[in-house]
Every structure is written in C-alpha cells, then in structure tokens.
CSV table of C-alpha atoms in Angstrom, one decimal:
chain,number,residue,atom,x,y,z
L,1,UNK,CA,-230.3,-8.2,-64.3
L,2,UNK,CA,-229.2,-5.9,-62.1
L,3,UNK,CA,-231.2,-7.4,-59.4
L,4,UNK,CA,-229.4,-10.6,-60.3
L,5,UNK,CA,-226.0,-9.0,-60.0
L,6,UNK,CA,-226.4,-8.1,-56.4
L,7,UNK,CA,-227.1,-11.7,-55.5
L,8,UNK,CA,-224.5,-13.2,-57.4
L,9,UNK,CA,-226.7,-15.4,-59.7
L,10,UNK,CA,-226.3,-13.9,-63.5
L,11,UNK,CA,-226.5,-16.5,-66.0
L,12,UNK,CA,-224.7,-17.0,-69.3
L,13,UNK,CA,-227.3,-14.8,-71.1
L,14,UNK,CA,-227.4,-12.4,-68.5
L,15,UNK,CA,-223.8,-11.5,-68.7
L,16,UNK,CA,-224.1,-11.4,-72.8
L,17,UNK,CA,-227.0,-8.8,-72.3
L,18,UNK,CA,-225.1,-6.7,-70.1
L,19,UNK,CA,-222.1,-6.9,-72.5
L,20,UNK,CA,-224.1,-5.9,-75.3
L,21,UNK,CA,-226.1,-2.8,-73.0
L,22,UNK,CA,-222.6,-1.9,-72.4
L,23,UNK,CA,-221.8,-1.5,-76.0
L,24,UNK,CA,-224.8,0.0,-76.9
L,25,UNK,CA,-224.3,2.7,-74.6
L,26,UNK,CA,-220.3,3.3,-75.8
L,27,UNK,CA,-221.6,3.6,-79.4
L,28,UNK,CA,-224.4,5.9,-78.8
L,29,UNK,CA,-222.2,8.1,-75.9
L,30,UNK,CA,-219.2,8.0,-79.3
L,31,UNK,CA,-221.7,9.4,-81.5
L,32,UNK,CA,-223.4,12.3,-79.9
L,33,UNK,CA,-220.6,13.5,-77.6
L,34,UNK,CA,-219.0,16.4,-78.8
L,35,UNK,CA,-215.1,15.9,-80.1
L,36,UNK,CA,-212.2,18.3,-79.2
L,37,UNK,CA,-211.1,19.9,-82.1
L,38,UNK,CA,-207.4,19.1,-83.1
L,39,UNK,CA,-205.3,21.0,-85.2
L,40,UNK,CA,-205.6,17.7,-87.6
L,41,UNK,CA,-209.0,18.1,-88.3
L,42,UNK,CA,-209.7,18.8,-92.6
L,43,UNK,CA,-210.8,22.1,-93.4
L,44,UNK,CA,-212.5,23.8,-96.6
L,45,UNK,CA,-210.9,27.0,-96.2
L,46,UNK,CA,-207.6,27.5,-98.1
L,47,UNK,CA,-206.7,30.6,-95.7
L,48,UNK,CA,-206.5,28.6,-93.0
L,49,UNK,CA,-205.1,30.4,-90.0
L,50,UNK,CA,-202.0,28.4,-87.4
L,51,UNK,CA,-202.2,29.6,-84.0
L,52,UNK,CA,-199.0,28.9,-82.4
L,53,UNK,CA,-200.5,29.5,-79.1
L,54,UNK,CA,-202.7,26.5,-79.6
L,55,UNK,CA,-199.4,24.5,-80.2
L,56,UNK,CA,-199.8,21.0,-78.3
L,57,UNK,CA,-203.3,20.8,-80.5
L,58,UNK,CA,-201.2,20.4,-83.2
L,59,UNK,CA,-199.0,17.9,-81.4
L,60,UNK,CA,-196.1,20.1,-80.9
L,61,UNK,CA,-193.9,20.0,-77.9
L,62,UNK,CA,-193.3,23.9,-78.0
L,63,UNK,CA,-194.6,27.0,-79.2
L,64,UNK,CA,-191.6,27.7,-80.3
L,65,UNK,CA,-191.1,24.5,-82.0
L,66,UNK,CA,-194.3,25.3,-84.3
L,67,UNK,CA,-193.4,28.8,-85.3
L,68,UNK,CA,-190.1,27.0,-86.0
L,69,UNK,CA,-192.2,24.9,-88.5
L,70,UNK,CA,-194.1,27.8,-89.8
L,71,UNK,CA,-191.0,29.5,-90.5
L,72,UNK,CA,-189.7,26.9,-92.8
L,73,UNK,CA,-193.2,26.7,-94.7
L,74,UNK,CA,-192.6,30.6,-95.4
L,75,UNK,CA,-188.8,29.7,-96.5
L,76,UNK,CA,-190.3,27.2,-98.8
L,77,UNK,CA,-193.1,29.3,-100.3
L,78,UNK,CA,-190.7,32.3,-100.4
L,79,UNK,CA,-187.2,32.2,-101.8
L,80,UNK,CA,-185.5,29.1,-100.7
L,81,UNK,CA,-188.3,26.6,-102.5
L,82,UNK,CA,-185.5,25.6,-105.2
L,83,UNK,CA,-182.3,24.9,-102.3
L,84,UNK,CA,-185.2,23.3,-99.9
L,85,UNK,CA,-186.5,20.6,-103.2
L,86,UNK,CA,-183.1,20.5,-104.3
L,87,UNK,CA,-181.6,19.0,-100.7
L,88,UNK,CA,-184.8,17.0,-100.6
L,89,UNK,CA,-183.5,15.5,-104.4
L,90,UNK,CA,-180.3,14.8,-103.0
L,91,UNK,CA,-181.5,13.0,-99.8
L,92,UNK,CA,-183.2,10.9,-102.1
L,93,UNK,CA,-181.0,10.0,-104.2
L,94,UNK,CA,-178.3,8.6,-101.3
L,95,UNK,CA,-180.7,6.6,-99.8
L,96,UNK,CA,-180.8,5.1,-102.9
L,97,UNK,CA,-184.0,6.3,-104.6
L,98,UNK,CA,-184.5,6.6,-108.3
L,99,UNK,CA,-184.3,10.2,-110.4
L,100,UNK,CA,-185.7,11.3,-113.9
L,101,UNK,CA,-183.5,12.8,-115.8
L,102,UNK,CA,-185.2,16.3,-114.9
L,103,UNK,CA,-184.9,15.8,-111.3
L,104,UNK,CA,-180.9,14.8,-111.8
L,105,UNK,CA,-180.5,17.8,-113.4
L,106,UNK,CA,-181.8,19.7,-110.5
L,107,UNK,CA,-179.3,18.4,-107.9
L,108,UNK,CA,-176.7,18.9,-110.8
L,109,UNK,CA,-177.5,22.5,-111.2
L,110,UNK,CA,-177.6,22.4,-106.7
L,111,UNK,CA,-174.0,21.4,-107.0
L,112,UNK,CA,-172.5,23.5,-109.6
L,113,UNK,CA,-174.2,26.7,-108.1
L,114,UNK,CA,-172.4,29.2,-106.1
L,115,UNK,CA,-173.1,28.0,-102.2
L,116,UNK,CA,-171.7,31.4,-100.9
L,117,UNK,CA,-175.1,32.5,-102.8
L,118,UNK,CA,-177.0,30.2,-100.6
L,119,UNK,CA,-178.5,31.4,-96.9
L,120,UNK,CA,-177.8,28.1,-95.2
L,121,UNK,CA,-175.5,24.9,-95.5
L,122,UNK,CA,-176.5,21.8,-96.4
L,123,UNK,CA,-177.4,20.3,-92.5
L,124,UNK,CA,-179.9,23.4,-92.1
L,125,UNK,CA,-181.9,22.7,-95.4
L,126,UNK,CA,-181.8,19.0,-94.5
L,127,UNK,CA,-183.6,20.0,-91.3
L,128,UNK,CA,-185.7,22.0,-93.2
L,129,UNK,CA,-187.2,19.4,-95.4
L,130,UNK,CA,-187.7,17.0,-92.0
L,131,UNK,CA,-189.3,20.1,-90.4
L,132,UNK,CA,-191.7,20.7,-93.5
L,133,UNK,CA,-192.5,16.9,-94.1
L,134,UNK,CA,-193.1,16.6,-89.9
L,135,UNK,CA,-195.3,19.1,-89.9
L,136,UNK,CA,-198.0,18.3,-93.3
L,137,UNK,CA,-198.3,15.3,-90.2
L,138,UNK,CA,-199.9,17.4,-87.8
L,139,UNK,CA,-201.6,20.3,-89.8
L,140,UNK,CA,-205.5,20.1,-91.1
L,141,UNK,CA,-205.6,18.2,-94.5
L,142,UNK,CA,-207.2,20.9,-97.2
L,143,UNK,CA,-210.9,19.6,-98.3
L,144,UNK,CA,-211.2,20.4,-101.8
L,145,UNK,CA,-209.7,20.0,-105.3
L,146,UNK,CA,-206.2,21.0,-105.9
L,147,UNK,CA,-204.2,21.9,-109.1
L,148,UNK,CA,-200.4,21.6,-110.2
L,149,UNK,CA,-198.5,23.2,-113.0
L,150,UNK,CA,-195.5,21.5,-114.1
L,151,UNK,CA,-192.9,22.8,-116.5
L,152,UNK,CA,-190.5,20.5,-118.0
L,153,UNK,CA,-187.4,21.0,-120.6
L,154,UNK,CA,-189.1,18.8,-123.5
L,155,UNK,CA,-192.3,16.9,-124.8
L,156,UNK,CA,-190.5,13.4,-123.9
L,157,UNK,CA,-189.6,14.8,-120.0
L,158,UNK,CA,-193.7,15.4,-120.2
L,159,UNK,CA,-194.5,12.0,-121.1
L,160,UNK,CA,-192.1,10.3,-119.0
L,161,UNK,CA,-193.5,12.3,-115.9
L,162,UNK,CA,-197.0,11.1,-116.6
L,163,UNK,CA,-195.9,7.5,-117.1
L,164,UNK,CA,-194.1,7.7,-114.1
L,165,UNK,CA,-197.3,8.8,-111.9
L,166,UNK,CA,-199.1,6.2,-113.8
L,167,UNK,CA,-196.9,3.5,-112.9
L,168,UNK,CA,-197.6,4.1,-109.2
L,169,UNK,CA,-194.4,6.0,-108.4
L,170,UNK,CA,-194.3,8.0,-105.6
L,171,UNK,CA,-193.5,11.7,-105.2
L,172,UNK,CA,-189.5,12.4,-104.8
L,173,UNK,CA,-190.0,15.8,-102.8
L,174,UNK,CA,-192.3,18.2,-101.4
L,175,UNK,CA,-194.7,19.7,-103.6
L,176,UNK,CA,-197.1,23.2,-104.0
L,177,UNK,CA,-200.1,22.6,-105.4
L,178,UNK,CA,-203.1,25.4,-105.7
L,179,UNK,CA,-207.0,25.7,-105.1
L,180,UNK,CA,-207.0,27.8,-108.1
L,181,UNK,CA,-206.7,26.0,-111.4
L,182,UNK,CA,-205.8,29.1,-113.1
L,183,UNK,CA,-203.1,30.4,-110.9
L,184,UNK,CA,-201.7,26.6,-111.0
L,185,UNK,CA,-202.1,27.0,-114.7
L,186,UNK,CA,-199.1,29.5,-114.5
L,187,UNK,CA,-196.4,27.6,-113.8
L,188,UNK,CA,-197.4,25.5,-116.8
L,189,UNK,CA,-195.7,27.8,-119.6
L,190,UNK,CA,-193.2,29.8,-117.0
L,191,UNK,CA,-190.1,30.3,-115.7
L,192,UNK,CA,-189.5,30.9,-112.0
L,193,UNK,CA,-189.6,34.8,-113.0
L,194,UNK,CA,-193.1,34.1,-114.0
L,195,UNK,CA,-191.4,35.1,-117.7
L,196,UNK,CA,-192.8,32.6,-120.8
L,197,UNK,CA,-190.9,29.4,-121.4
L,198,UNK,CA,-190.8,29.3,-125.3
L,199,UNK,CA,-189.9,25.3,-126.2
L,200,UNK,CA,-190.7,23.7,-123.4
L,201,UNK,CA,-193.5,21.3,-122.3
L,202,UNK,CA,-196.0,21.8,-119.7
L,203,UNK,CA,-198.5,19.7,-117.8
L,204,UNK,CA,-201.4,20.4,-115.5
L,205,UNK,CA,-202.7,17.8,-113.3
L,206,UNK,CA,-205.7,17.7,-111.3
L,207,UNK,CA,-206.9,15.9,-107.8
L,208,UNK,CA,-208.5,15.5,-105.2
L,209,UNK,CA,-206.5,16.4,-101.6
L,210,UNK,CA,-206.3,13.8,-99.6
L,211,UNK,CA,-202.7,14.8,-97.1
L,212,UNK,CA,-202.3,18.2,-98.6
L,213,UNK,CA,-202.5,21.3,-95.6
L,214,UNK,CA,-203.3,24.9,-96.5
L,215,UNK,CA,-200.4,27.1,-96.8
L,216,UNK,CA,-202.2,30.7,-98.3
L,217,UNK,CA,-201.7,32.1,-95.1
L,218,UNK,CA,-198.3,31.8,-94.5
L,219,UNK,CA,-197.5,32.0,-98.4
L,220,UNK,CA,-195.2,34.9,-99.4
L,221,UNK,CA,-197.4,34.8,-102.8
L,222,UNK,CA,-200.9,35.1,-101.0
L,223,UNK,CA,-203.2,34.9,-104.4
L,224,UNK,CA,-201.2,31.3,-105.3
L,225,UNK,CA,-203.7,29.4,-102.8
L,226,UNK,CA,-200.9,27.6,-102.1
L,227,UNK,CA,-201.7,23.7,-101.3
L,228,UNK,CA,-198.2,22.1,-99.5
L,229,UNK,CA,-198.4,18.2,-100.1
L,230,UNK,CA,-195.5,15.8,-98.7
L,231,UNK,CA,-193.6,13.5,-100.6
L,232,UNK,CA,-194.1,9.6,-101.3
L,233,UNK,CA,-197.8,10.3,-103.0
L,234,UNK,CA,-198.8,7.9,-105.3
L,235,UNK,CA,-201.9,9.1,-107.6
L,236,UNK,CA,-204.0,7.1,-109.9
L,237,UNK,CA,-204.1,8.5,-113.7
L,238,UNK,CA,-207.5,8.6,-114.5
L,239,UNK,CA,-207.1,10.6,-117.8
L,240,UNK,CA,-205.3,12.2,-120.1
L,241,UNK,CA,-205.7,15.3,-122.7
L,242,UNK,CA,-203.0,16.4,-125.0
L,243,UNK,CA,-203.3,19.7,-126.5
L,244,UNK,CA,-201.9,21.2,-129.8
L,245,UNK,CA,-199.0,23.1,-129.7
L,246,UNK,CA,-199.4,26.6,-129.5
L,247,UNK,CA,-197.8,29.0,-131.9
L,248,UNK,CA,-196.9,32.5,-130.7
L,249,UNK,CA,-195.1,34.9,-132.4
C-alpha cells in the first residue's frame, strides 16, 4: 500500500485499510502506553497524602490556591463543620431548593446564634463551601465502602430522611462519611460532644464511594477515616433494617 501511496494510485480499499492500520495502531499505542498520574486518579488508601507542591496535577492554578483548599477541608473536619453546613443550608434554600424540617431548623438555630461567636462572616463561609465543593472536583475519589451516622430529633425525622433518599433526592450540603463502620456508627446515638442522645433517632447508611475523596489526613479527628462527599448525590435504597428500641437505664 505504501508502494501505492508513492505513486499516487490507492484505491477505495486501499485507503480503508490504511484507515483501519491507523486505528489499530491508536488503540494498541492507548493501551500499553503508560498514563501520567493525576491527582484525580481513585485510590484505596483512606490516608491519602495532598502534595501541594504537585498543585497543577490536581488542576490548581497555585500552590497557594490548593493549600487554600486544604485549609477549608481542615476548617470543615475541625470546628467550623456546623457554620460551613449551615451557610451551605442557607445557599440552598435562596436559590430556591427544598428543606426538611431538620435541615430548617439548622439555618434557624444559624440565625438565632450569636455571630460575634462565629470566626468569619457570612461571604467567607460562602467561599468556603465553593472552595470545599471545587475541590472534591479535582481530588482522587476513595475506592472502597463508606459509612454515615445520622442523628435526627425523632423516629418520623428518620423516616422522612430515608424516604427522601429513596425518592431520588439529592444531597442539600457537604457531607463526612467514614471507612469505618464503627466509628460512623458513633454519630448514630450522639451529640456533637460525642455525649449519648437519649430520645432521639438514629440511622446508619451504607455505600459504595463513587465522588467521595479521602480526607483522614487532613482530619483534625484522624481515627474518623473521614470520607468528604459533595452535595447533589442521589443514592438508590437498596434495603432497609429497623431495629428495636433500645432501653438503657
């Protein structure tokens, strides 16, 4: 064919087999030549190191911009979770999105609290959330299967939260989620002080990661194996188990 080229006299066939070679050769070079690694690239291991120094594999403009980033995820795993899902709530709700009744209460509580107790005003949290959702874009998704504790006020808030995931709702906020099913079990029956919630209803839901990025190593609360996944998730209830109350005196 080549032959054929140089003389100018390739048929129809001729030009479809070298269209095909061509291909051939694309596909097989794809396959076996080696790929750059990318920030982006799933990983197994929930202690997951960043290097800021390796910034633009992440797709960040700056190193500074990145260790921007990684502060907020420490604000969020530290002491400004509540103000950071809080903002997010409210964002939410004016662009028009719908709240539980749990949720409402949480931007209620936001606006009756003290701000002077806050550490930042409301634009800075904002950014915060935009900073934290921008960057579960660019870091390695966590391979595995992650857990959630959720505590609620009362049996009903349970069932409408469950309902509400099984109706293909998506997230409202940010949320941490855990490797460990037993420290995600915690937050089931707890406070925020770690302290026992008597009266109130818990759930514990179960999946598999799919846009979920490794936080443990940035966590304040290393042993959490924290999970950070962004909002808008829509999960598919597969089943459900309802245990007995339990009595404790």
């Amino acid at each position: 064919i080549s032959q054929k080229a140089l003389k100018g006299k390739l048929t129809a066939k001729d030009t479809a087999d070298l269209k095909k070679a061509k291909a051939d050769k694309d596909r097989i070079l794809e396959k076996y030549q080696p790929k750059a690694k990318t920030g982006q690239e799933p990983t197994p291991d929930i202690d997951y190191a960043y290097d800021t120094k390796q910034f633009q594999t992440y797709g960040y403009s700056s190193r500074a911009a990145m260790e921007d980033a990684i502060g907020n995820v420490r604000m969020w795993s530290g002491t400004e979770y509540t103000n950071i899902r809080a903002t997010q709530l409210t964002m939410k709700q004016a662009q028009g999105g719908k709240l539980s009744a749990y949720e409402k209460s949480i931007v209620k509580k936001l606006k009756n609290d003290d701000l002077e107790d806050r550490l930042f005003d409301d634009k800075e949290y904002r950014n915060m959330v935009n900073s934290l959702e921008e960057f579960l874009k660019k870091a390695p998704k966590y391979e595995g299967t992650i857990h959630r504790g959720v505590n609620l006020p009362k049996a009903s808030d349970a069932k409408a939260f469950i309902k509400s995931i099984a109706d293909g709702n998506p997230s409202t906020t940010l949320e941490s989620w855990s490797a460990e099913q037993g420290e995600a079990s915690k937050f089931t029956h707890s406070t925020a002080k770690g302290e026992r919630a008597a009266g109130k209803a818990g759930v514990n839901l179960q999946v598999v990661n799919k846009n979920g990025a490794p936080i443990a190593s940035e966590s304040e609360f290393i042993t959490e194996s924290e999970v950070l996944v962004p909002s808008n998730q829509r999960y598919r209830v597969k089943k459900v188990t309802q245990r007995k109350e339990e009595h404790h005196g």
